[in-house]
Amino acid sequence: MARIVQKFGGTSVGDIERIKNVAKKVKREVDQGNEIAVVVSAMSGETNKLVDYVGEMGAIYDAREYDAVVATGEQVTSGLLALALQELGVAARSWQGWQIPIRTDGVHGKARIERIETDEIDRRMKTGEVSVIAGFQGLSPENRMTTLGRGGSDTSAVALAAALGADRCDIYTDVDGVYTSDPRIVTKARKLDKITYEEMLEMASLGAKVLQTRAVEMAMKHGQRMQVLSSFEDLPGTLVVDEEEIVEQELVSGIAYSRDEAKITLLRVRDKPGVAASIFGPLSDANINVDMIVQNVSAGGNATDLTFTVPEAEVKRTVQTLEAVRDVIEYEELRSDADVVKVSVIGVGMRSHAGVAQRMFAALADKGINIQVISTSEIKVSVLIAEEYTELALRSLHTAYGLDGD
Ligand code: ASP
Ligand code: MG
């Protein structure tokens, strides 16, 4: 017998038929003697619709009422799934965030879970009743409804699993697991049986949008085992686990990419103490997230070039911010280029092995792809290249690290 939290995303509960199908999946776990709690998202498209309603009321709105409106999508699916389970003869009861309660901070629209009072759910799970919990919602310190930010029901599920001491948190979605690279581009990409929390975090933050990043962070913090699997097929998915659980660690587990990058170059910046601070200070004050940075040593003179990346949507603000402090920074020219992509090889195996970066550089050189910026962390090597080479780079690297399936 195991204790499992199952989470079903918007497409999995997208219509009545699908909710009935979900009920069958839940029943199967119950029939095996497992203790089950279920977390549901709103039906696909519902939350967008609710967000639009709020926007149509007026451009500036009260975030407390935004939450009161957008949290309702999950209320509908929790009730419907409880009914579908009852139809199958499974004892089930729906729960809203405030009824448990799932205590959050008071940051409406983007609240963080602080504490979950699990006593009642725990008691009912032991009697075999399935608790169907509305994801995405919580209760503020002022006893008002909060929501956790878009995609937040993954976080609800992981937090509940951790609080309930679940053996596993199964995230059912419309993909069947985590792949070695984007299967739409790399046809030889393989589904991974297991991936570590850290690798999953890197993949997620790079646009492999299978799981909300915050949910993975929470799972890592609590050592909560989780699995990503399809609600439309009966196949094992990908387990997200602690490094110790992975016996044969590949050198590289995945190749990820992000097109949402732009390169900013400041030409002939004065090479003297305090310059970097005078550039990145104003950007951080403007809440602009700077990622990769390279600075050259000035060749004998007193000026150097500095290159860094920002999200594509921030190019205009970045340029404005830097132009406003041009007198202080004293650069000669500012250039921006949004036709770049960041490609990363990710793997905890590189902690203990040399030559991972070199293999990447060699594979790209072999295809005549120029590397513009490089950055590394303990488990990741990233390069910035021209966007037109995205596909070629992903496929070549996938082959170079021996990741190709049949
Ligand atoms: N329904 C919410 C959203 O679309 C939460 C979720 O699905 O995770 O953002
Ligand atoms: Mg989601």
Short mmCIF file of C-alpha atoms and ligand atoms in Angstrom, two decimals:
data_model
loop_
_atom_site.label_atom_id
_atom_site.label_comp_id
_atom_site.label_asym_id
_atom_site.label_seq_id
_atom_site.Cartn_x
_atom_site.Cartn_y
_atom_site.Cartn_z
CA MET A 1 0.00 0.00 0.00
CA ALA A 2 1.23 3.44 -0.86
CA ARG A 3 0.08 6.97 -0.22
CA ILE A 4 -0.11 8.89 -3.49
CA VAL A 5 -1.12 12.41 -4.49
CA GLN A 6 -2.33 12.47 -8.09
CA LYS A 7 -2.49 15.77 -9.93
CA PHE A 8 -4.41 16.29 -13.16
CA GLY A 9 -3.76 19.32 -15.36
CA GLY A 10 -6.19 21.36 -17.44
CA THR A 11 -6.19 19.23 -20.59
CA SER A 12 -6.64 16.07 -18.51
CA VAL A 13 -9.90 17.47 -17.08
CA GLY A 14 -10.78 19.44 -20.23
CA ASP A 15 -14.34 18.09 -20.60
CA ILE A 16 -16.82 15.75 -18.90
CA GLU A 17 -15.57 12.66 -20.76
CA ARG A 18 -12.03 13.39 -19.68
CA ILE A 19 -13.05 13.92 -16.08
CA LYS A 20 -14.75 10.51 -16.19
CA ASN A 21 -11.53 9.07 -17.60
CA VAL A 22 -9.56 10.66 -14.75
CA ALA A 23 -11.97 9.10 -12.25
CA LYS A 24 -11.11 5.68 -13.70
CA LYS A 25 -7.40 6.33 -13.21
CA VAL A 26 -8.02 7.34 -9.62
CA LYS A 27 -10.21 4.30 -9.00
CA ARG A 28 -7.48 2.01 -10.28
CA GLU A 29 -5.09 3.29 -7.60
CA VAL A 30 -7.79 3.02 -4.93
CA ASP A 31 -8.56 -0.57 -5.97
CA GLN A 32 -4.92 -1.45 -5.44
CA GLY A 33 -5.31 -0.47 -1.81
CA ASN A 34 -3.52 2.87 -2.04
CA GLU A 35 -4.45 5.98 -0.09
CA ILE A 36 -5.23 8.73 -2.57
CA ALA A 37 -5.60 12.50 -2.61
CA VAL A 38 -6.19 14.20 -5.95
CA VAL A 39 -5.33 17.77 -6.95
CA VAL A 40 -7.05 19.25 -10.00
CA SER A 41 -6.53 22.23 -12.29
CA ALA A 42 -9.33 24.14 -13.95
CA MET A 43 -10.63 22.77 -17.28
CA SER A 44 -8.23 23.90 -20.02
CA GLY A 45 -8.89 27.45 -21.14
CA GLU A 46 -11.06 28.26 -18.10
CA THR A 47 -8.46 30.20 -16.13
CA ASN A 48 -7.58 32.29 -19.19
CA LYS A 49 -11.25 33.08 -19.62
CA LEU A 50 -11.59 34.14 -15.98
CA VAL A 51 -8.46 36.29 -16.18
CA ASP A 52 -9.93 37.99 -19.26
CA TYR A 53 -13.20 38.68 -17.46
CA VAL A 54 -11.31 40.49 -14.73
CA GLY A 55 -9.35 42.49 -17.29
CA GLU A 56 -12.54 43.53 -19.04
CA MET A 57 -13.83 45.02 -15.79
CA GLY A 58 -11.04 47.56 -15.81
CA ALA A 59 -7.32 47.82 -16.30
CA ILE A 60 -6.51 48.37 -12.63
CA TYR A 61 -8.13 45.82 -10.40
CA ASP A 62 -8.14 44.72 -6.79
CA ALA A 63 -5.96 41.61 -6.63
CA ARG A 64 -8.15 40.16 -3.87
CA GLU A 65 -11.11 40.10 -6.24
CA TYR A 66 -8.92 38.82 -9.08
CA ASP A 67 -8.21 35.81 -6.88
CA ALA A 68 -11.89 35.45 -5.94
CA VAL A 69 -12.69 35.15 -9.64
CA VAL A 70 -9.82 33.12 -11.09
CA ALA A 71 -9.83 30.54 -8.28
CA THR A 72 -13.29 29.35 -9.32
CA GLY A 73 -12.13 27.22 -12.25
CA GLU A 74 -10.64 24.69 -9.85
CA GLN A 75 -13.77 24.65 -7.69
CA VAL A 76 -15.77 23.37 -10.66
CA THR A 77 -13.41 20.53 -11.52
CA SER A 78 -12.98 19.39 -7.91
CA GLY A 79 -16.73 19.02 -7.50
CA LEU A 80 -17.16 17.31 -10.86
CA LEU A 81 -14.38 14.82 -10.22
CA ALA A 82 -15.80 13.98 -6.77
CA LEU A 83 -19.13 13.27 -8.49
CA ALA A 84 -17.46 11.16 -11.20
CA LEU A 85 -15.74 9.09 -8.50
CA GLN A 86 -18.98 8.61 -6.59
CA GLU A 87 -20.56 7.39 -9.84
CA LEU A 88 -17.89 4.67 -9.91
CA GLY A 89 -18.64 3.72 -6.32
CA VAL A 90 -15.56 5.42 -4.87
CA ALA A 91 -16.07 7.50 -1.73
CA ALA A 92 -14.91 11.01 -2.58
CA ARG A 93 -15.23 14.56 -1.29
CA SER A 94 -14.13 17.87 -2.83
CA TRP A 95 -12.06 20.42 -0.89
CA GLN A 96 -11.37 24.07 -1.63
CA GLY A 97 -8.11 25.65 -0.51
CA TRP A 98 -9.86 27.52 2.30
CA GLN A 99 -11.58 24.42 3.64
CA ILE A 100 -8.41 22.46 4.36
CA PRO A 101 -6.98 25.14 4.82
CA ILE A 102 -3.90 25.67 2.68
CA ARG A 103 -2.37 28.69 4.40
CA THR A 104 -0.49 31.12 2.16
CA ASP A 105 1.03 34.55 2.50
CA GLY A 106 -1.04 37.56 1.45
CA VAL A 107 0.56 38.16 -1.96
CA HIS A 108 -2.59 37.91 -4.06
CA GLY A 109 -2.18 36.46 -7.53
CA LYS A 110 1.22 35.00 -6.63
CA ALA A 111 0.88 33.67 -3.11
CA ARG A 112 3.27 31.23 -1.47
CA ILE A 113 2.11 28.27 0.56
CA GLU A 114 3.17 28.55 4.20
CA ARG A 115 1.41 25.71 5.97
CA ILE A 116 -1.16 23.02 5.29
CA GLU A 117 -3.41 21.63 8.01
CA THR A 118 -3.64 18.02 6.92
CA ASP A 119 -5.36 16.41 9.94
CA GLU A 120 -8.81 16.04 8.41
CA ILE A 121 -7.60 14.93 4.96
CA ASP A 122 -5.20 12.52 6.63
CA ARG A 123 -7.99 11.02 8.72
CA ARG A 124 -10.25 10.58 5.70
CA MET A 125 -7.51 9.08 3.56
CA LYS A 126 -7.09 6.38 6.18
CA THR A 127 -10.79 5.50 5.86
CA GLY A 128 -10.36 5.07 2.09
CA GLU A 129 -12.12 8.27 1.09
CA VAL A 130 -10.53 10.15 -1.81
CA SER A 131 -10.01 13.86 -1.18
CA VAL A 132 -10.32 15.89 -4.38
CA ILE A 133 -8.55 19.16 -3.78
CA ALA A 134 -8.84 22.32 -5.86
CA GLY A 135 -5.30 23.22 -6.90
CA PHE A 136 -3.95 26.75 -7.37
CA GLN A 137 -5.78 28.15 -4.30
CA GLY A 138 -5.06 28.99 -0.71
CA LEU A 139 -6.14 31.15 2.19
CA SER A 140 -4.45 34.43 3.08
CA PRO A 141 -3.67 35.59 6.64
CA GLU A 142 -6.80 37.77 6.30
CA ASN A 143 -8.83 34.65 5.47
CA ARG A 144 -9.28 35.64 1.86
CA MET A 145 -8.90 33.38 -1.16
CA THR A 146 -5.43 33.52 -2.76
CA THR A 147 -4.04 31.99 -5.95
CA LEU A 148 -0.50 30.73 -6.44
CA GLY A 149 0.37 32.15 -9.86
CA ARG A 150 -0.28 30.59 -13.26
CA GLY A 151 0.49 26.90 -13.37
CA GLY A 152 0.34 26.87 -9.58
CA SER A 153 -1.60 23.65 -9.14
CA ASP A 154 1.63 21.68 -9.63
CA THR A 155 2.88 23.45 -6.54
CA SER A 156 -0.36 22.70 -4.67
CA ALA A 157 0.12 19.02 -5.44
CA VAL A 158 3.75 18.85 -4.35
CA ALA A 159 3.06 20.83 -1.17
CA LEU A 160 0.17 18.53 -0.27
CA ALA A 161 2.21 15.44 -1.03
CA ALA A 162 5.00 16.66 1.24
CA ALA A 163 2.60 17.63 4.02
CA LEU A 164 0.75 14.30 3.80
CA GLY A 165 3.98 12.31 3.74
CA ALA A 166 3.06 10.81 0.37
CA ASP A 167 5.30 8.19 -1.19
CA ARG A 168 4.85 9.82 -4.59
CA CYS A 169 3.29 12.81 -6.28
CA ASP A 170 2.09 11.83 -9.76
CA ILE A 171 1.65 14.77 -12.13
CA TYR A 172 -0.62 13.71 -14.98
CA THR A 173 -0.35 15.93 -18.03
CA ASP A 174 -0.57 15.93 -21.82
CA VAL A 175 3.03 14.82 -22.33
CA ASP A 176 4.17 11.38 -21.23
CA GLY A 177 7.36 12.39 -19.46
CA VAL A 178 10.56 14.38 -19.61
CA TYR A 179 12.64 13.97 -22.76
CA THR A 180 16.37 14.25 -23.45
CA SER A 181 15.51 17.19 -25.73
CA ASP A 182 12.52 18.76 -27.44
CA PRO A 183 11.03 15.83 -29.44
CA ARG A 184 9.48 18.25 -31.94
CA ILE A 185 12.99 19.22 -33.03
CA VAL A 186 15.12 16.25 -32.10
CA THR A 187 13.28 13.23 -33.46
CA LYS A 188 15.76 10.92 -31.74
CA ALA A 189 14.96 12.35 -28.30
CA ARG A 190 14.21 9.69 -25.68
CA LYS A 191 11.98 9.74 -22.65
CA LEU A 192 14.00 9.63 -19.44
CA ASP A 193 13.09 7.05 -16.79
CA LYS A 194 14.54 9.23 -14.07
CA ILE A 195 15.90 12.72 -13.69
CA THR A 196 17.25 14.54 -10.65
CA TYR A 197 15.50 17.55 -9.12
CA GLU A 198 18.39 19.81 -10.06
CA GLU A 199 18.39 18.73 -13.69
CA MET A 200 14.62 19.11 -13.84
CA LEU A 201 14.93 22.63 -12.48
CA GLU A 202 17.43 23.55 -15.17
CA MET A 203 15.25 21.99 -17.87
CA ALA A 204 12.12 23.71 -16.56
CA SER A 205 13.72 27.13 -16.28
CA LEU A 206 14.95 26.73 -19.85
CA GLY A 207 11.53 26.36 -21.29
CA ALA A 208 10.85 22.64 -21.04
CA LYS A 209 7.52 23.64 -19.53
CA VAL A 210 6.40 20.32 -18.15
CA LEU A 211 6.32 21.41 -14.52
CA GLN A 212 6.07 24.72 -12.76
CA THR A 213 9.60 25.60 -11.57
CA ARG A 214 8.40 26.41 -8.10
CA ALA A 215 6.87 22.94 -7.77
CA VAL A 216 10.23 21.34 -8.56
CA GLU A 217 12.00 23.60 -6.06
CA MET A 218 9.53 22.56 -3.42
CA ALA A 219 9.91 18.87 -4.25
CA MET A 220 13.68 19.21 -4.01
CA LYS A 221 13.48 20.98 -0.67
CA HIS A 222 11.28 18.27 0.83
CA GLY A 223 12.84 15.33 -1.01
CA GLN A 224 9.37 14.61 -2.40
CA ARG A 225 9.52 11.97 -5.15
CA MET A 226 7.42 12.91 -8.12
CA GLN A 227 6.51 11.46 -11.47
CA VAL A 228 5.45 13.16 -14.71
CA LEU A 229 3.15 10.98 -16.80
CA SER A 230 0.42 11.11 -19.42
CA SER A 231 -3.23 11.03 -18.50
CA PHE A 232 -4.07 9.71 -21.95
CA GLU A 233 -1.79 6.67 -22.10
CA ASP A 234 -1.05 3.89 -19.66
CA LEU A 235 2.70 4.19 -19.59
CA PRO A 236 5.19 4.85 -16.85
CA GLY A 237 6.42 8.44 -16.97
CA THR A 238 9.60 10.10 -15.75
CA LEU A 239 10.47 9.99 -12.06
CA VAL A 240 11.95 13.15 -10.58
CA VAL A 241 14.11 12.04 -7.70
CA ASP A 242 17.15 12.64 -5.56
CA GLU A 243 20.57 12.05 -7.13
CA GLU A 244 21.21 9.04 -4.88
CA GLU A 245 18.33 7.20 -6.50
CA ILE A 246 19.95 7.27 -9.91
CA VAL A 247 22.39 4.42 -10.17
CA GLU A 248 23.87 4.86 -13.61
CA GLN A 249 24.14 8.56 -14.13
CA GLU A 250 24.62 9.69 -17.71
CA LEU A 251 27.19 12.39 -18.26
CA VAL A 252 24.52 14.61 -19.78
CA SER A 253 20.80 14.03 -19.26
CA GLY A 254 19.35 16.58 -21.60
CA ILE A 255 19.85 19.34 -24.12
CA ALA A 256 17.58 22.32 -23.52
CA TYR A 257 17.19 25.62 -25.29
CA SER A 258 15.56 28.99 -24.90
CA ARG A 259 14.76 31.34 -27.75
CA ASP A 260 13.65 33.99 -25.30
CA GLU A 261 17.10 35.58 -25.16
CA ALA A 262 18.56 38.79 -26.46
CA LYS A 263 22.19 39.85 -26.52
CA ILE A 264 23.22 43.33 -25.44
CA THR A 265 26.73 44.57 -26.19
CA LEU A 266 28.35 47.71 -24.86
CA LEU A 267 31.34 48.67 -26.96
CA ARG A 268 34.37 50.39 -25.50
CA VAL A 269 33.27 50.69 -21.92
CA ARG A 270 35.81 52.33 -19.60
CA ASP A 271 37.90 49.62 -17.93
CA LYS A 272 38.03 50.80 -14.33
CA PRO A 273 36.71 49.70 -10.94
CA GLY A 274 32.97 50.15 -10.44
CA VAL A 275 31.95 49.97 -14.08
CA ALA A 276 30.13 46.64 -13.84
CA ALA A 277 28.26 47.91 -10.81
CA SER A 278 27.25 51.07 -12.66
CA ILE A 279 25.85 48.95 -15.51
CA PHE A 280 24.11 46.17 -13.65
CA GLY A 281 22.91 48.29 -10.73
CA PRO A 282 20.40 50.29 -12.77
CA LEU A 283 19.28 47.10 -14.57
CA SER A 284 18.59 45.34 -11.31
CA ASP A 285 16.77 48.43 -10.01
CA ALA A 286 14.61 48.22 -13.13
CA ASN A 287 13.93 44.55 -12.32
CA ILE A 288 15.61 43.36 -15.50
CA ASN A 289 16.95 39.86 -15.18
CA VAL A 290 20.49 39.60 -16.60
CA ASP A 291 21.69 36.11 -17.39
CA MET A 292 24.97 35.39 -19.21
CA ILE A 293 27.77 37.96 -18.95
CA VAL A 294 31.16 38.23 -20.65
CA GLN A 295 33.68 40.98 -20.30
CA ASN A 296 36.96 41.14 -22.16
CA VAL A 297 40.22 42.34 -20.73
CA SER A 298 41.07 45.62 -22.37
CA ALA A 299 43.89 45.22 -24.85
CA GLY A 300 46.46 47.53 -23.36
CA GLY A 301 44.14 50.49 -23.41
CA ASN A 302 41.56 51.59 -20.93
CA ALA A 303 38.39 50.44 -22.68
CA THR A 304 36.75 47.04 -23.07
CA ASP A 305 33.61 45.42 -24.53
CA LEU A 306 30.90 43.94 -22.35
CA THR A 307 28.19 41.51 -23.49
CA PHE A 308 25.25 40.07 -21.58
CA THR A 309 21.82 38.59 -22.19
CA VAL A 310 18.34 39.61 -21.06
CA PRO A 311 14.88 38.16 -21.83
CA GLU A 312 13.73 39.18 -25.31
CA ALA A 313 10.79 41.15 -23.93
CA GLU A 314 13.17 43.36 -21.91
CA VAL A 315 15.36 44.64 -24.76
CA LYS A 316 13.61 47.97 -25.07
CA ARG A 317 13.68 48.68 -21.35
CA THR A 318 17.31 47.58 -21.14
CA VAL A 319 18.34 49.94 -23.91
CA GLN A 320 16.39 52.81 -22.32
CA THR A 321 17.87 52.14 -18.91
CA LEU A 322 21.44 52.07 -20.21
CA GLU A 323 21.00 55.13 -22.39
CA ALA A 324 19.77 57.02 -19.34
CA VAL A 325 23.06 56.35 -17.53
CA ARG A 326 25.34 56.72 -20.52
CA ASP A 327 27.19 59.63 -18.95
CA VAL A 328 28.10 57.54 -15.96
CA ILE A 329 29.09 54.37 -17.85
CA GLU A 330 30.80 56.14 -20.77
CA TYR A 331 30.36 53.49 -23.47
CA GLU A 332 30.91 54.23 -27.12
CA GLU A 333 28.13 52.17 -28.63
CA LEU A 334 25.23 49.98 -27.55
CA ARG A 335 24.06 47.07 -29.71
CA SER A 336 21.21 44.63 -29.24
CA ASP A 337 20.47 41.38 -31.05
CA ALA A 338 17.37 39.28 -30.42
CA ASP A 339 18.16 36.63 -33.05
CA VAL A 340 20.01 34.45 -30.60
CA VAL A 341 19.22 31.23 -28.77
CA LYS A 342 20.70 29.79 -25.60
CA VAL A 343 21.49 26.09 -25.85
CA SER A 344 22.42 24.18 -22.71
CA VAL A 345 23.68 20.73 -21.93
CA ILE A 346 22.52 19.63 -18.49
CA GLY A 347 23.66 16.78 -16.29
CA VAL A 348 24.72 16.16 -12.71
CA GLY A 349 27.29 13.73 -14.15
CA MET A 350 29.47 16.64 -15.24
CA ARG A 351 30.29 17.39 -11.61
CA SER A 352 32.64 14.45 -11.60
CA HIS A 353 33.75 14.35 -15.22
CA ALA A 354 36.02 16.60 -17.23
CA GLY A 355 35.65 17.37 -20.92
CA VAL A 356 31.90 17.94 -21.06
CA ALA A 357 32.18 21.53 -22.25
CA GLN A 358 34.90 20.64 -24.73
CA ARG A 359 32.69 18.04 -26.36
CA MET A 360 30.03 20.72 -26.81
CA PHE A 361 32.42 23.22 -28.35
CA ALA A 362 33.86 20.59 -30.69
CA ALA A 363 30.41 19.45 -31.86
CA LEU A 364 29.37 23.02 -32.63
CA ALA A 365 32.66 23.83 -34.34
CA ASP A 366 32.23 20.76 -36.47
CA LYS A 367 29.00 22.25 -37.83
CA GLY A 368 30.54 25.69 -38.28
CA ILE A 369 28.37 27.22 -35.56
CA ASN A 370 29.92 30.24 -33.91
CA ILE A 371 29.65 30.56 -30.13
CA GLN A 372 28.95 34.11 -28.98
CA VAL A 373 28.77 33.75 -25.21
CA ILE A 374 29.49 30.87 -22.84
CA SER A 375 28.39 30.36 -19.27
CA THR A 376 28.70 27.40 -16.96
CA SER A 377 27.37 26.18 -13.66
CA GLU A 378 28.09 22.99 -11.77
CA ILE A 379 25.63 20.93 -13.81
CA LYS A 380 25.16 22.98 -16.96
CA VAL A 381 27.10 24.44 -19.87
CA SER A 382 25.28 27.06 -21.93
CA VAL A 383 26.21 28.77 -25.16
CA LEU A 384 24.60 31.60 -27.02
CA ILE A 385 24.44 31.10 -30.79
CA ALA A 386 22.57 32.57 -33.76
CA GLU A 387 18.93 31.50 -33.65
CA GLU A 388 18.99 30.06 -37.17
CA TYR A 389 21.21 27.22 -35.91
CA THR A 390 18.85 26.07 -33.14
CA GLU A 391 17.78 22.82 -34.78
CA LEU A 392 21.21 21.92 -36.10
CA ALA A 393 22.84 22.58 -32.73
CA LEU A 394 20.28 20.58 -30.73
CA ARG A 395 20.51 17.57 -33.03
CA SER A 396 24.32 17.61 -33.23
CA LEU A 397 24.72 17.88 -29.47
CA HIS A 398 22.16 15.17 -28.86
CA THR A 399 24.26 12.85 -31.02
CA ALA A 400 27.58 14.04 -29.59
CA TYR A 401 26.56 13.11 -26.05
CA GLY A 402 25.27 9.70 -27.10
CA LEU A 403 21.66 10.51 -26.27
CA ASP A 404 20.08 9.41 -29.56
CA GLY A 405 17.44 6.71 -29.33
CA ASP A 406 16.25 4.72 -32.32
N1 ASP B 1 -5.60 26.81 -13.59
C1 ASP B 1 -4.42 27.51 -13.20
C2 ASP B 1 -3.70 28.06 -14.42
O1 ASP B 1 -4.09 27.85 -15.53
C3 ASP B 1 -3.50 26.68 -12.39
C4 ASP B 1 -2.96 25.45 -13.09
O2 ASP B 1 -3.52 24.96 -14.04
O3 ASP B 1 -1.91 24.96 -12.65
O4 ASP B 1 -2.71 28.74 -14.27
MG MG B 2 0.10 23.18 -15.76
#
